[in-house]
XYZ file of C-alpha atoms in Angstrom:
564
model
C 2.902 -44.812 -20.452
C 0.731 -41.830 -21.481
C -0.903 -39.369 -19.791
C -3.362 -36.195 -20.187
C -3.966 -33.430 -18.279
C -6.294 -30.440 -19.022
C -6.188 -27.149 -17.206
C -8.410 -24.138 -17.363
C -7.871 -20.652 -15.586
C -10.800 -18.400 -14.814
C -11.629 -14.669 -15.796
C -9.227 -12.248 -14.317
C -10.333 -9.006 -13.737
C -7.432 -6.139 -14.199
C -9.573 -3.365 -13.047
C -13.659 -3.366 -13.366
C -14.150 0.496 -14.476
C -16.620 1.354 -17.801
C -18.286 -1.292 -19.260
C -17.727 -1.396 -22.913
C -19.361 0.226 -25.563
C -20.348 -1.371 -28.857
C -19.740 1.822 -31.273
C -20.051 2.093 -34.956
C -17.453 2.326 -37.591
C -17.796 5.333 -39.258
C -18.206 5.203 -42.857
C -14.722 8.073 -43.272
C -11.797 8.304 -46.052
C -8.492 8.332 -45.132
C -5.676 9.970 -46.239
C -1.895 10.000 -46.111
C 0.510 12.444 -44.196
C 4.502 12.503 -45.532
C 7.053 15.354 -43.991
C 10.115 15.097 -42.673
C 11.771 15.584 -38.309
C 14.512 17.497 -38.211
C 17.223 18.732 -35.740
C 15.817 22.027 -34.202
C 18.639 23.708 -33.717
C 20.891 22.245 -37.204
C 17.996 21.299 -39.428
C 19.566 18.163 -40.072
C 17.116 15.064 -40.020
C 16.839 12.603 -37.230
C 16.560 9.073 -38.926
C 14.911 6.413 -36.734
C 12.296 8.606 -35.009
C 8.856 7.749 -34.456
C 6.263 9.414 -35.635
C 2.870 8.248 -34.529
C -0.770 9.141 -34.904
C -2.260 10.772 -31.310
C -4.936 8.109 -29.693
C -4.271 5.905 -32.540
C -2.385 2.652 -33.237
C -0.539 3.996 -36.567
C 2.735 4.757 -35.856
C 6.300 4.726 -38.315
C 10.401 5.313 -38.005
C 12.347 7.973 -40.278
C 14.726 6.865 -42.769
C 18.354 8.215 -42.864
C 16.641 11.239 -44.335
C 14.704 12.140 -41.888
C 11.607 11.090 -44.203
C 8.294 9.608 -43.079
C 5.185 8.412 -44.669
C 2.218 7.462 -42.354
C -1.036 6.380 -44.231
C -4.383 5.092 -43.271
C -4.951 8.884 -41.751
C -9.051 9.740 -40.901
C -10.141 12.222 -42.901
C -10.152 15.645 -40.932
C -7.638 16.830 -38.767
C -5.090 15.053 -36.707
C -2.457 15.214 -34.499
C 0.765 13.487 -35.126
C 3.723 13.195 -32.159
C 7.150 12.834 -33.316
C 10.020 11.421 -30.922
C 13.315 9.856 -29.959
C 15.582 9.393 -27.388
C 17.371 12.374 -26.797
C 15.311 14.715 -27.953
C 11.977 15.796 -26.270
C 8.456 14.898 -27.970
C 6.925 17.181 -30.274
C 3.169 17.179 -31.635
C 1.925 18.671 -34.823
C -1.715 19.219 -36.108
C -2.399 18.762 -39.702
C -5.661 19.027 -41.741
C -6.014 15.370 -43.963
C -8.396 15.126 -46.891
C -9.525 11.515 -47.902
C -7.953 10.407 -51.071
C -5.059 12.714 -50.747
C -1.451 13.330 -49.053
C -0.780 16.290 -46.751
C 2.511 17.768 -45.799
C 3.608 17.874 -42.084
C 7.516 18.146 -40.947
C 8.132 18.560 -37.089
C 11.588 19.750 -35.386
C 12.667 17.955 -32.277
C 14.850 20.043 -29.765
C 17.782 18.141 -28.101
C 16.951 17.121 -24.272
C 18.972 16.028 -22.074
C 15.770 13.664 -20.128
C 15.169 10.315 -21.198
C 12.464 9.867 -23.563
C 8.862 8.948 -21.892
C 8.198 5.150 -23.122
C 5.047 3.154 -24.164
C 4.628 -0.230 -22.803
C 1.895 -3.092 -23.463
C 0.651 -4.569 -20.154
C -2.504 -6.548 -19.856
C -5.126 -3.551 -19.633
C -3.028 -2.333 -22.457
C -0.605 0.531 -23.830
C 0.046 3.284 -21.470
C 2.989 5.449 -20.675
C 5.588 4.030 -18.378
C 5.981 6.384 -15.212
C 1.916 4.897 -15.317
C 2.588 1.924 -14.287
C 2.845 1.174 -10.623
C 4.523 -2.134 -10.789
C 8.217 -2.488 -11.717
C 8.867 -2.966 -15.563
C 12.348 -2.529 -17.571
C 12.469 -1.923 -21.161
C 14.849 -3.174 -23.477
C 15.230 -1.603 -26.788
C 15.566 -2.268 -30.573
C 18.302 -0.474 -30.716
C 20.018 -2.328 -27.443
C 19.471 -5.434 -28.659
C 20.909 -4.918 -32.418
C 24.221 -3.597 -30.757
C 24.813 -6.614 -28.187
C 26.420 -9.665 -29.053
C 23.478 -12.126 -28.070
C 22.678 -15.624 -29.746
C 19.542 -16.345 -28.475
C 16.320 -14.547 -26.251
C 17.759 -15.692 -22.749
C 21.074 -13.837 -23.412
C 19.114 -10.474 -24.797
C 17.486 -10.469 -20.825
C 21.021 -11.697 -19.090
C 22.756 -8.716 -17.124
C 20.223 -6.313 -18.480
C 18.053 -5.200 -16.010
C 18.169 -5.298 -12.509
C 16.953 -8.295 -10.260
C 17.283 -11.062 -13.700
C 19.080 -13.814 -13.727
C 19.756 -16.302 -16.342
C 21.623 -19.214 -15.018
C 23.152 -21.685 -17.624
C 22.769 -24.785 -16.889
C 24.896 -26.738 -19.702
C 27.396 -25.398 -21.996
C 26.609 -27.762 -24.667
C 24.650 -26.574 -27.711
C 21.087 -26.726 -27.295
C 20.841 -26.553 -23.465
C 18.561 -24.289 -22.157
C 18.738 -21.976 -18.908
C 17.139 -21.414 -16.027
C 15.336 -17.745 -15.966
C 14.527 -16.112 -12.398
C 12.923 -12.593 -11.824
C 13.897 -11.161 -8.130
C 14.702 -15.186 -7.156
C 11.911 -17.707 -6.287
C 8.875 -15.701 -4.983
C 6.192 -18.910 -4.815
C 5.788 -22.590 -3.238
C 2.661 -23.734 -5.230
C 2.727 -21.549 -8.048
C 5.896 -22.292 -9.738
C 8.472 -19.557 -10.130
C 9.069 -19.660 -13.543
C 8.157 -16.162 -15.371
C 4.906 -16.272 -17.805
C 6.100 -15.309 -21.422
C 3.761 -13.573 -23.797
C 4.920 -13.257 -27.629
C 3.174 -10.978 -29.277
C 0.379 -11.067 -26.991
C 0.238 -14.874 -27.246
C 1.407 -17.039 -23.934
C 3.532 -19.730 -24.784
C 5.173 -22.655 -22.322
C 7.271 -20.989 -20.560
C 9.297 -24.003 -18.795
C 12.029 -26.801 -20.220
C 11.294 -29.440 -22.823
C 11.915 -33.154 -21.534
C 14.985 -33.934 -20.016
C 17.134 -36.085 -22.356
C 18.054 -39.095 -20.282
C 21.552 -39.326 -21.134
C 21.891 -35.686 -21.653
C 20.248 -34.849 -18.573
C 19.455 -31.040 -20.316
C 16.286 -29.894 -22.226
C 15.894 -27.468 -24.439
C 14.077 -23.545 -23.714
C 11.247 -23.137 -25.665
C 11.439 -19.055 -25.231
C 15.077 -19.372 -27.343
C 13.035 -20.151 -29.927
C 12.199 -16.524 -30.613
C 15.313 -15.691 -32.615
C 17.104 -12.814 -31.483
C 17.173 -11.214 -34.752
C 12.866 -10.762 -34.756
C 12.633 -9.296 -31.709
C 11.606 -5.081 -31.570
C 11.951 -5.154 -28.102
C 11.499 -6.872 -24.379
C 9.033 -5.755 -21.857
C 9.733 -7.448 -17.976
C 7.579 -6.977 -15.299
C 8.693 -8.080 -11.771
C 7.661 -7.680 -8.292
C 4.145 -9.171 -6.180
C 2.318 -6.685 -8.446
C 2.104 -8.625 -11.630
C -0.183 -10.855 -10.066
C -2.706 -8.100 -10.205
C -2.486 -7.614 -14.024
C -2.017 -11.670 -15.252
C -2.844 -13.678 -12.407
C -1.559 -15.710 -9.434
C 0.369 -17.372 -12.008
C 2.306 -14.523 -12.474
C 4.297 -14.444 -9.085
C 7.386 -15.167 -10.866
C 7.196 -12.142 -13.155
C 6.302 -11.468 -16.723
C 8.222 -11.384 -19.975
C 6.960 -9.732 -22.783
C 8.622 -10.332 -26.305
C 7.216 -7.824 -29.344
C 8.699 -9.186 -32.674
C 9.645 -7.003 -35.643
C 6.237 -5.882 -37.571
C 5.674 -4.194 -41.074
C 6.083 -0.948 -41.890
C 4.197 0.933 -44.840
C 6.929 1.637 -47.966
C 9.025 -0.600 -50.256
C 10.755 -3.970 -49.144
C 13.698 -3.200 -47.131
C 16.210 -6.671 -47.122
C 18.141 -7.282 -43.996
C 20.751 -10.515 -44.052
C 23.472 -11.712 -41.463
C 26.398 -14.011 -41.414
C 27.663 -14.709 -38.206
C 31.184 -17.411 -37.382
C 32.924 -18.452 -34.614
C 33.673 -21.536 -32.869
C 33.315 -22.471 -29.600
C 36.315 -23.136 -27.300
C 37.013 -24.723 -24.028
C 40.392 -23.669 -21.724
C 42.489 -25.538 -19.420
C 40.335 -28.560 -17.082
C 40.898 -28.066 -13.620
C 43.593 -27.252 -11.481
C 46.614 -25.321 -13.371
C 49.389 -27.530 -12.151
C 46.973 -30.358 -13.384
C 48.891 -31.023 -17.001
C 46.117 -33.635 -18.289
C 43.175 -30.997 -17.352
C 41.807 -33.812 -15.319
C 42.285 -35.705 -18.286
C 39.861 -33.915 -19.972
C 42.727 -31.399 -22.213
C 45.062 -34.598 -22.329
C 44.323 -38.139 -22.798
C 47.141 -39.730 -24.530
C 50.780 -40.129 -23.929
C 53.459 -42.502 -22.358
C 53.798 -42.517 -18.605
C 50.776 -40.106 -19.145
C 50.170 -40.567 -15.117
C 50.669 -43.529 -12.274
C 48.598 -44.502 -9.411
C 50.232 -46.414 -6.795
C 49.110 -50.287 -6.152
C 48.956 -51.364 -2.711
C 48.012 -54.857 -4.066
C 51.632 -54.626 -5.429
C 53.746 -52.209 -3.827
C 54.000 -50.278 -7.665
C 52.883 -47.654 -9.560
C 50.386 -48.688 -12.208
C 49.667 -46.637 -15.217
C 46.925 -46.299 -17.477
C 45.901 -45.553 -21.175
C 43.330 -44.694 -23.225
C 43.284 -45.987 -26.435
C 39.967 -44.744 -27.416
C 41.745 -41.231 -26.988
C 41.305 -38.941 -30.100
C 44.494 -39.035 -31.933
C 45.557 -35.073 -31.337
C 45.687 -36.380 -27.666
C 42.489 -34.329 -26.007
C 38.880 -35.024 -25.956
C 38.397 -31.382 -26.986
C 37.939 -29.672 -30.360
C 37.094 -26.209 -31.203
C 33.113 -26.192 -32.083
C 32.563 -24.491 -35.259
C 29.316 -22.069 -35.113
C 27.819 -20.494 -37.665
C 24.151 -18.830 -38.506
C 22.392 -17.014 -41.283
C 19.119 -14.991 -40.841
C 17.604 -12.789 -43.985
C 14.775 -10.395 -43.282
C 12.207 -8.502 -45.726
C 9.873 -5.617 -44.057
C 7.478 -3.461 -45.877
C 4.190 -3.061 -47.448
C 1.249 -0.665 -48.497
C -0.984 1.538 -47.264
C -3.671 -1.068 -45.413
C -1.325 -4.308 -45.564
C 2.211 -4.354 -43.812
C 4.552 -7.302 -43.479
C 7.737 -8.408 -42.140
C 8.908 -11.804 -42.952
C 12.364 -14.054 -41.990
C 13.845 -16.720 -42.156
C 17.009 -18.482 -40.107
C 19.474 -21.389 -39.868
C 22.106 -22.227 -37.221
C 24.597 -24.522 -36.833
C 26.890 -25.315 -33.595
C 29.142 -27.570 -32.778
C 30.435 -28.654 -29.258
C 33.926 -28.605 -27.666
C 33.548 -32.499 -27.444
C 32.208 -34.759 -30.459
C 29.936 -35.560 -31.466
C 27.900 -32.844 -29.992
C 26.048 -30.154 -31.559
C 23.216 -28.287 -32.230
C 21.276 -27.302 -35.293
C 17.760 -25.135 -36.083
C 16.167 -23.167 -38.226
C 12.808 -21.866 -39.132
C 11.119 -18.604 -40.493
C 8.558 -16.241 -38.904
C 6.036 -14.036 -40.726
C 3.856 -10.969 -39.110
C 1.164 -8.982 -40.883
C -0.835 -6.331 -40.676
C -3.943 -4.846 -42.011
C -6.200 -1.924 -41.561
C -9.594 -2.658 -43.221
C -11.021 0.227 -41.646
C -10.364 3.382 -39.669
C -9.362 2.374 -36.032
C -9.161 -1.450 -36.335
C -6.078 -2.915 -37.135
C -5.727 -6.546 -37.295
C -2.381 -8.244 -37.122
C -1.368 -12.401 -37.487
C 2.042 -13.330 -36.005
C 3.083 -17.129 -37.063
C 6.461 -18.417 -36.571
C 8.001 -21.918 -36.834
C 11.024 -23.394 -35.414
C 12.955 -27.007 -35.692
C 15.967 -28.326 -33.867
C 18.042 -31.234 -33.498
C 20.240 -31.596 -30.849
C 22.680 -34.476 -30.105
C 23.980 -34.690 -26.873
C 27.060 -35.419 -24.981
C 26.470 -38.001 -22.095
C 26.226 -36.479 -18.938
C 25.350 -35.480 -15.588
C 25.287 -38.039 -12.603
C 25.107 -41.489 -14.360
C 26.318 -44.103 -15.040
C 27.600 -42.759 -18.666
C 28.470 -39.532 -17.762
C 31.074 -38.509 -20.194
C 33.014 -36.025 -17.647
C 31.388 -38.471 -14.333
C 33.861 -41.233 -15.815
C 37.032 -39.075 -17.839
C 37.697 -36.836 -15.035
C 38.485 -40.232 -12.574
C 41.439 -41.488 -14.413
C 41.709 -45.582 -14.081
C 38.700 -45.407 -11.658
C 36.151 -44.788 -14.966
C 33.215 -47.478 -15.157
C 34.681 -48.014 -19.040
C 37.595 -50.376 -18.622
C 38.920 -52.832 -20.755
C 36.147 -55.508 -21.452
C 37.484 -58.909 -21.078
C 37.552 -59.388 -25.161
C 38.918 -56.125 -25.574
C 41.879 -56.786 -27.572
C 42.824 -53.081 -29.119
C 46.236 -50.990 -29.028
C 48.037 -50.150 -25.607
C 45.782 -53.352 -23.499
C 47.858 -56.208 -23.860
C 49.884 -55.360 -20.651
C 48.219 -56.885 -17.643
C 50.367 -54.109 -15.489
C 48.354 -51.180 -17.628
C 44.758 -50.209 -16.510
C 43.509 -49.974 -19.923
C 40.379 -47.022 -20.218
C 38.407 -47.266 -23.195
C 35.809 -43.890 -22.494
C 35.441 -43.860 -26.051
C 32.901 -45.785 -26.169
C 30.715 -43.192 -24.394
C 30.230 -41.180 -27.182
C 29.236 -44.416 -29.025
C 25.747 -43.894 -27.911
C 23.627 -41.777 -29.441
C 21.779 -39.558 -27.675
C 19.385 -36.878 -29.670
C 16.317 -34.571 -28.937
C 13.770 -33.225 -31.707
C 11.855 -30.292 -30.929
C 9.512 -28.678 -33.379
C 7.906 -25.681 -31.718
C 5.047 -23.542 -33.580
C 3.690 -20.364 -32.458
C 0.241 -18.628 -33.990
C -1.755 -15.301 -32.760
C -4.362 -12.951 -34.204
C -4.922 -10.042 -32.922
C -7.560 -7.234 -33.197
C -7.131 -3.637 -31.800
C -9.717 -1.238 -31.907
C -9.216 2.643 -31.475
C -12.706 4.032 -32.340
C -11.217 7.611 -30.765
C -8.506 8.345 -28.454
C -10.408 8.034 -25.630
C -11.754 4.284 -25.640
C -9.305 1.347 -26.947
C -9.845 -2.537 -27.071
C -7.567 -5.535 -27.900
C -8.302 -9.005 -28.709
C -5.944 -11.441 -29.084
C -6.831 -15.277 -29.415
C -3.168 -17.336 -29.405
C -2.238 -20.882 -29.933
C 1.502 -22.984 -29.091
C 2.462 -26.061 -29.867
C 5.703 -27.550 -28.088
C 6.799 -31.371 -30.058
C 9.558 -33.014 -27.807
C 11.199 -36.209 -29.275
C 14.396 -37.698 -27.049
C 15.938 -40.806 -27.305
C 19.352 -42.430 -26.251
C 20.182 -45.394 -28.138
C 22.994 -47.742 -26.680
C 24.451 -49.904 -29.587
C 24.592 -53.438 -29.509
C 27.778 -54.313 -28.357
C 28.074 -51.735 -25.850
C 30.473 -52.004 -22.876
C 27.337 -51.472 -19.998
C 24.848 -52.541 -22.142
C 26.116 -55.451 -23.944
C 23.020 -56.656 -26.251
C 21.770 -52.437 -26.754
C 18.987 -50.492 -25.513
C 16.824 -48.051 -26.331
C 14.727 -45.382 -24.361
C 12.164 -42.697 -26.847
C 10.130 -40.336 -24.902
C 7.361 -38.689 -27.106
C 6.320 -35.052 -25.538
C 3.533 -32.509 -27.044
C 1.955 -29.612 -25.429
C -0.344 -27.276 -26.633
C -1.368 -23.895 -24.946
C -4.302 -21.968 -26.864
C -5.026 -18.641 -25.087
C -7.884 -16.150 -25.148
C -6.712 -12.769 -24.110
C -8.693 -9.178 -24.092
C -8.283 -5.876 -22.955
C -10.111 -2.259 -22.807
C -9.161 0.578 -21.436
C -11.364 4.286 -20.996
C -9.474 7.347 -20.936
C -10.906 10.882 -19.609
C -9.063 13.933 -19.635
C -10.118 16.493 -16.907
C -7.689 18.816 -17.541
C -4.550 19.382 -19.379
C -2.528 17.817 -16.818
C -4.966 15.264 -14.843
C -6.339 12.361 -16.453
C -7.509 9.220 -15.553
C -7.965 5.516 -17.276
C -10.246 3.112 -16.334
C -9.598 -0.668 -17.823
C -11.335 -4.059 -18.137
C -9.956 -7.276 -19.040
C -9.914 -11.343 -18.800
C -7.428 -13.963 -20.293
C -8.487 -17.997 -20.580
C -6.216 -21.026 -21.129
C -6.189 -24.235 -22.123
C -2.912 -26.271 -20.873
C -2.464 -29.975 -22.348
C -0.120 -32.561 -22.662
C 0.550 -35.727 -24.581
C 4.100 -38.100 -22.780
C 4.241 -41.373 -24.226
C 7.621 -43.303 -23.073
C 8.806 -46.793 -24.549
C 11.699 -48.527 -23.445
C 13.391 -51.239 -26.168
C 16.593 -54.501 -24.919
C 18.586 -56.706 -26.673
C 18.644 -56.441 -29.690
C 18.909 -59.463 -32.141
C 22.308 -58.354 -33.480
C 24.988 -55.343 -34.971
C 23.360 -52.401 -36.926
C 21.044 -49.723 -36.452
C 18.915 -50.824 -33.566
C 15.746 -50.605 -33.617
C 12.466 -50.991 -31.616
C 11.090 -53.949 -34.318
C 14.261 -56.088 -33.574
C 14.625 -55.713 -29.802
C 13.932 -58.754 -27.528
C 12.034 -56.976 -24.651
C 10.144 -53.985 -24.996
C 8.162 -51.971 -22.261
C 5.748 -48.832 -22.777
C-alpha cells in the first residue's frame, strides 16, 4: 500500500513594519579585540562570561582566566558588552584598527538581579522582558549539571506548564510532549520544533506492530550538543509561527564554534537499568513477572475437578525471573574551535541500552557538525548537519494477542500453553497447566530509523539598527519496522511477517528582519517582517508475508502468501 501526500503553508506575516532595504557591504578591515572581565570588587576573572559585539552577531565566553579573544571587529570604534549571571552587564568602547589587535578588559560588579537574556523567536533576537508571549529559557549551564539522557528529559520538570509523559519504559520508546495540555481540535497539539532554525517532524515514527511504541524523532538531538532550549507557550505563538503553532514552540540551539584552538570534550557514562517488585507487595511472584519458576510456585482451584491445579513455566529463564538488569552505556567526544572567519564544533556519539527483559534494547549513534564563517563584515553564514541511526528491538507488547506482560501477568490463563506436540521439561503431567511464554520473545520484533537533519543559515547585521536572517532547512525521517514470527511459532504455526517502510521529508524556507530605532536612551522601538514555507511529504509502503516453506530465517522470497 503506498501513499503520498504533499502539503504547503502560506506566507506568515509576524509584523508588516519597514520594508527592507538592499544595502551595500562596505569594503572595511577588521580587526581583533583581546582583554580580560574581571571581578569588580576582587579583580579576580570571571571565566564563562560573554562578551559580545553591540548590534552585532559576534559574540565569545572567557576561559578560566578570565581571557577573551573576539575577532572579525569593523575597523573604527566599537562597543563591546560583557556579562553573566550574577553580575550586572557592563559595556566598553574601544577604538579597532584593521589588521591589528586592541586591548579592552571590562569589570563586572556582583548583582543580586537575574541577568537580562537574549532569545531567538521568529522576527528574531531580542531581549526577553520584550517578548509578550510566555517563553522559558533553559541554560548551558542547566543542562550540563542535570542527569538527562536524551532532549525530552532536558524539558521534563523544567519549566512550568511542560509535560513529558513516557509512554514505554523500554529502550527506544519515545514520549508524549504537551505545552499547557491540548489547546487545538484540528490543528494537532503537538509542539513545532525548530533546530537551529530548521523545523523538523515533530511527532512519533511508525508504531511497531508488536511493540506498539515508536520512536521521537526530537531525541535525536543528543543531549550533549545542545547550548540551550528556548519554549514558547500560550495562544500567542500562533502570532509568530502560525496556526500550527497552538501547541507551543520548542526551540533547540546546538553547540557552535568558537574562535581559538581545539578544545576536546569526551564522556563515559554506565549504568544499568533496573526494574523493582511487580505488583502487589504480598504478591511473591510479582504477578509472575519477578518469579516464574519454582515447585508449587502457585495453584488455581478446578471446579471441573474439585482440586487445585498448578502450573509451570518451563520456558522460564533459569535464575527464575523474566527480569535482568539492562546494562547502559554511551560515549560522546566533542572538538570546538577555529579561526578568525571560520569556527567549528564537531561530535560524535554511541549508545547502547539494554532492557529489564531480553532481548530488548536499544542502540544509536551518529555525529553532528556546525560551522561558521564570516566572509565579510556583518554577514555570518553558518551550516548545521547532523546524522543519527538507531536500532531498536522490541519487547512484545501492549493489547495483543502477544503481549509479553498481556499474557505473563495471567498465570495459567496466558494464550501460550502447551502445544499439543509440546513435549519439553515440567509438561508431561496432564494435572499441570504447562505455560510456555517463552516463546514470545521468539519473535523478533525491530525498528530502523535513520534520521538526517541539514540547515544554512545567513544573518546579516549591516549596523545595529537593521538585522536579517535566512535560513533554508531540510529533514529527513527513514522508519523501517518489522515483526517477524518464526516458523514454528505457537499462534502462528507456518511464520509471518509484517515490514512497514516510512520516509518523510520536511524542507523549510524561513526569514526574518527586524528595524530598530532608538528615540531616546530609554524608549525604543522594533519593527519586524517575516514569512516561513514548507514542504511536508511522505512515502508508507506496508507488505505483509505467510507461511513460510520451512525452519530458518524467514523471509519474504520463501513465504507462501504475500500481500502489499
Amino acid at each position: 500500500m503506498g501513499r503520498l501526500t504533499r502539503k504547503y503553508l502560506a506566507l506568515v506575516v509576524a509584523l508588516a513594519g519597514v520594508p527592507a532595504v538592499a544595502l551595500p557591504l562596505a569594503a572595511q578591515g577588521t580587526g581583533t579585540v583581546r582583554g580580560r572581565v574581571l571581578d569588580a570588587a576582587t579583580r579576580r576573572p570571571i571565566p564563562e562570561a560573554q562578551v559580545a559585539l553591540v548590534g552585532g552577531t559576534r559574540r565569545v565566553v572567557t576561559d578560566a582566566e578570565g581571557a577573551y579573544t573576539l575577532t572579525g571587529i569593523p575597523a573604527g570604534g566599537a562597543s563591546l558588552q560583557a556579562s553573566k549571571l550574577g553580575y550586572a552587564p557592563a559595556t566598553t568602547r574601544v577604538s579597532v584598527a584593521a589588521g591589528e589587535t586592541a586591548t579592552a578588559d571590562l569589570s563586572l560588579n556582583a548583582s543580586a538581579l537575574a541577568l537580562e537574556e537574549l532569545v531567538v523567536t521568529a522576527t528574531g533576537e531580542t531581549r526577553r522582558r520584550e517578548i509578550a508571549t510566555s517563553l522559558e529559557a533553559i541554560g548551558g549551564r542547566e543542562i550540563e549539571n542535570a542527569p538527562v539522557r536524551n532532549a525530552q528529559e532536558i524539558i521534563a520538570g523544567r519549566t512550568a506548564g511542560v509535560t513529558v509523559l513516557g509512554n514505554s519504559g523500554q529502550p527506544g520508546a519515545g514520549g508524549t510532549i504537551r505545552l499547557r495540555g491540548n489547546n487545538s481540535i484540528s490543528q494537532g497539539n503537538n509542539p513545532i520544533i525548530y533546530v537551529d532554525g530548521v523545523r523538523i517532524f515533530s511527532g512519533f515514527t511508525p508504531t511497531n506492530q508488536a511493540g506498539r511504541q515508536g520512536a521521537l524523532p526530537f531525541n535525536d538531538i543528543k543531549a550533549e550538543d545542545i547550548e540551550r532550549v528556548e519554549i514558547v507557550k500560550g495562544a500567542a505563538a500562533t502570532t509568530l509561527y502560525g496556526t500550527e503553532a497552538s501547541g507551543g514552540v520548542i526551540q533547540i540551539f546546538t553547540k557552535r564554534g568558537t574562535s581559538g584552538r581545539a578544545q576536546w570534550t569526551a564522556e563515559i557514562t554506565g549504568g544499568v537499568n533496573q526494574m523493582g517488585h511487580v505488583g502487589p507487595d504480598e504478591d511473591p511472584t510479582g504477578l509472575f513477572v519477578n518469579r516464574c519458576r519454582g515447585e508449587g510456585l502457585v495453584q488455581y482451584p478446578d471446579p471441573a475437578r474439585d482440586e487445585a491445579v498448578r502450573f509451570e513455566d518451563p520456558t522460564c529463564p533459569a535464575s527464575g525471573s523474566w527480569l535482568r538488569n539492562g546494562g547502559v552505556q554511551q560515549y560522546t567526544v566533542s572538538v570546538r574551535g577555529g579561526a578568525e572567519a571560520l569556527r567549528y564544533f564537531v561530535s560524535g556519539n554511541y549508545s547502547d541500552q539494554e532492557g529489564v527483559i531480553a532481548p530488548g534494547g536499544s542502540r544509536d549513534g551518529g555525529f553532528r557538525g556546525n560551522f561558521g564563517f564570516t566572509p565579510v563584515r556583518g554577514l555570518e553564514l553558518s551550516l548545521n548537519s547532523s546524522y543519527q541511526k538507531r536500532n531498536t528491538r522490541w519487547v512484545p507488547d501492549g493489547n495483543n494477542a502477544n503481549g509479553f506482560m498481556l499474557n505473563v501477568t495471567r498465570g495459567f490463563n496466558s494464550n501460550f500453553k502447551r502445544p499439543a506436540n509440546y513435549t519439553g521439561p515440567d509438561c508431561s503431567d496432564p494435572a499441570i497447566t504447562c505455560i510456555v511464554n517463552g516463546d514470545l520473545l521468539t519473535t523478533d520484533n525491530t525498528t530502523a530509523n535513520d534520521h538526517f537533519i541539514t540547515g544554512f543559515t545567513a544573518a546579516w547585521v549591516p549596523n545595529d539598527r537593521i538585522s536579517n536572517r535566512l535560513t533554508v532547512g531540510y529533514d529527513y525521517n527513514s522508519t523501517l519496522n518489522e515483526s517477524v514470527n518464526p516458523f514454528n511459532f505457537v499462534r502462528t504455526p507456518k511464520g509471518q511477517i509484517l515490514s512497514t517502510d516510512n520516509r518523510r521529508t520536511f524542507l523549510s524556507l524561513d526569514y526574518a528582519g527586524s528595524f530598530r530605532n532608538n528615540f531616546t536612551e530609554s524608549l525604543s522601538s522594533t519593527f519586524s517582517w517575516g514569512g516561513q514555507m514548507f514542504d511536508d511529504r511522505r512515502r508508507f509502503f506496508e507488505l505483509e508475508a505467510f507461511d513460510f516453506s520451512g525452519p530458518g530465517k524467514p523471509t519474504v522470497e520463501s513465504a507462501a502468501r504475500r500481500t502489499v
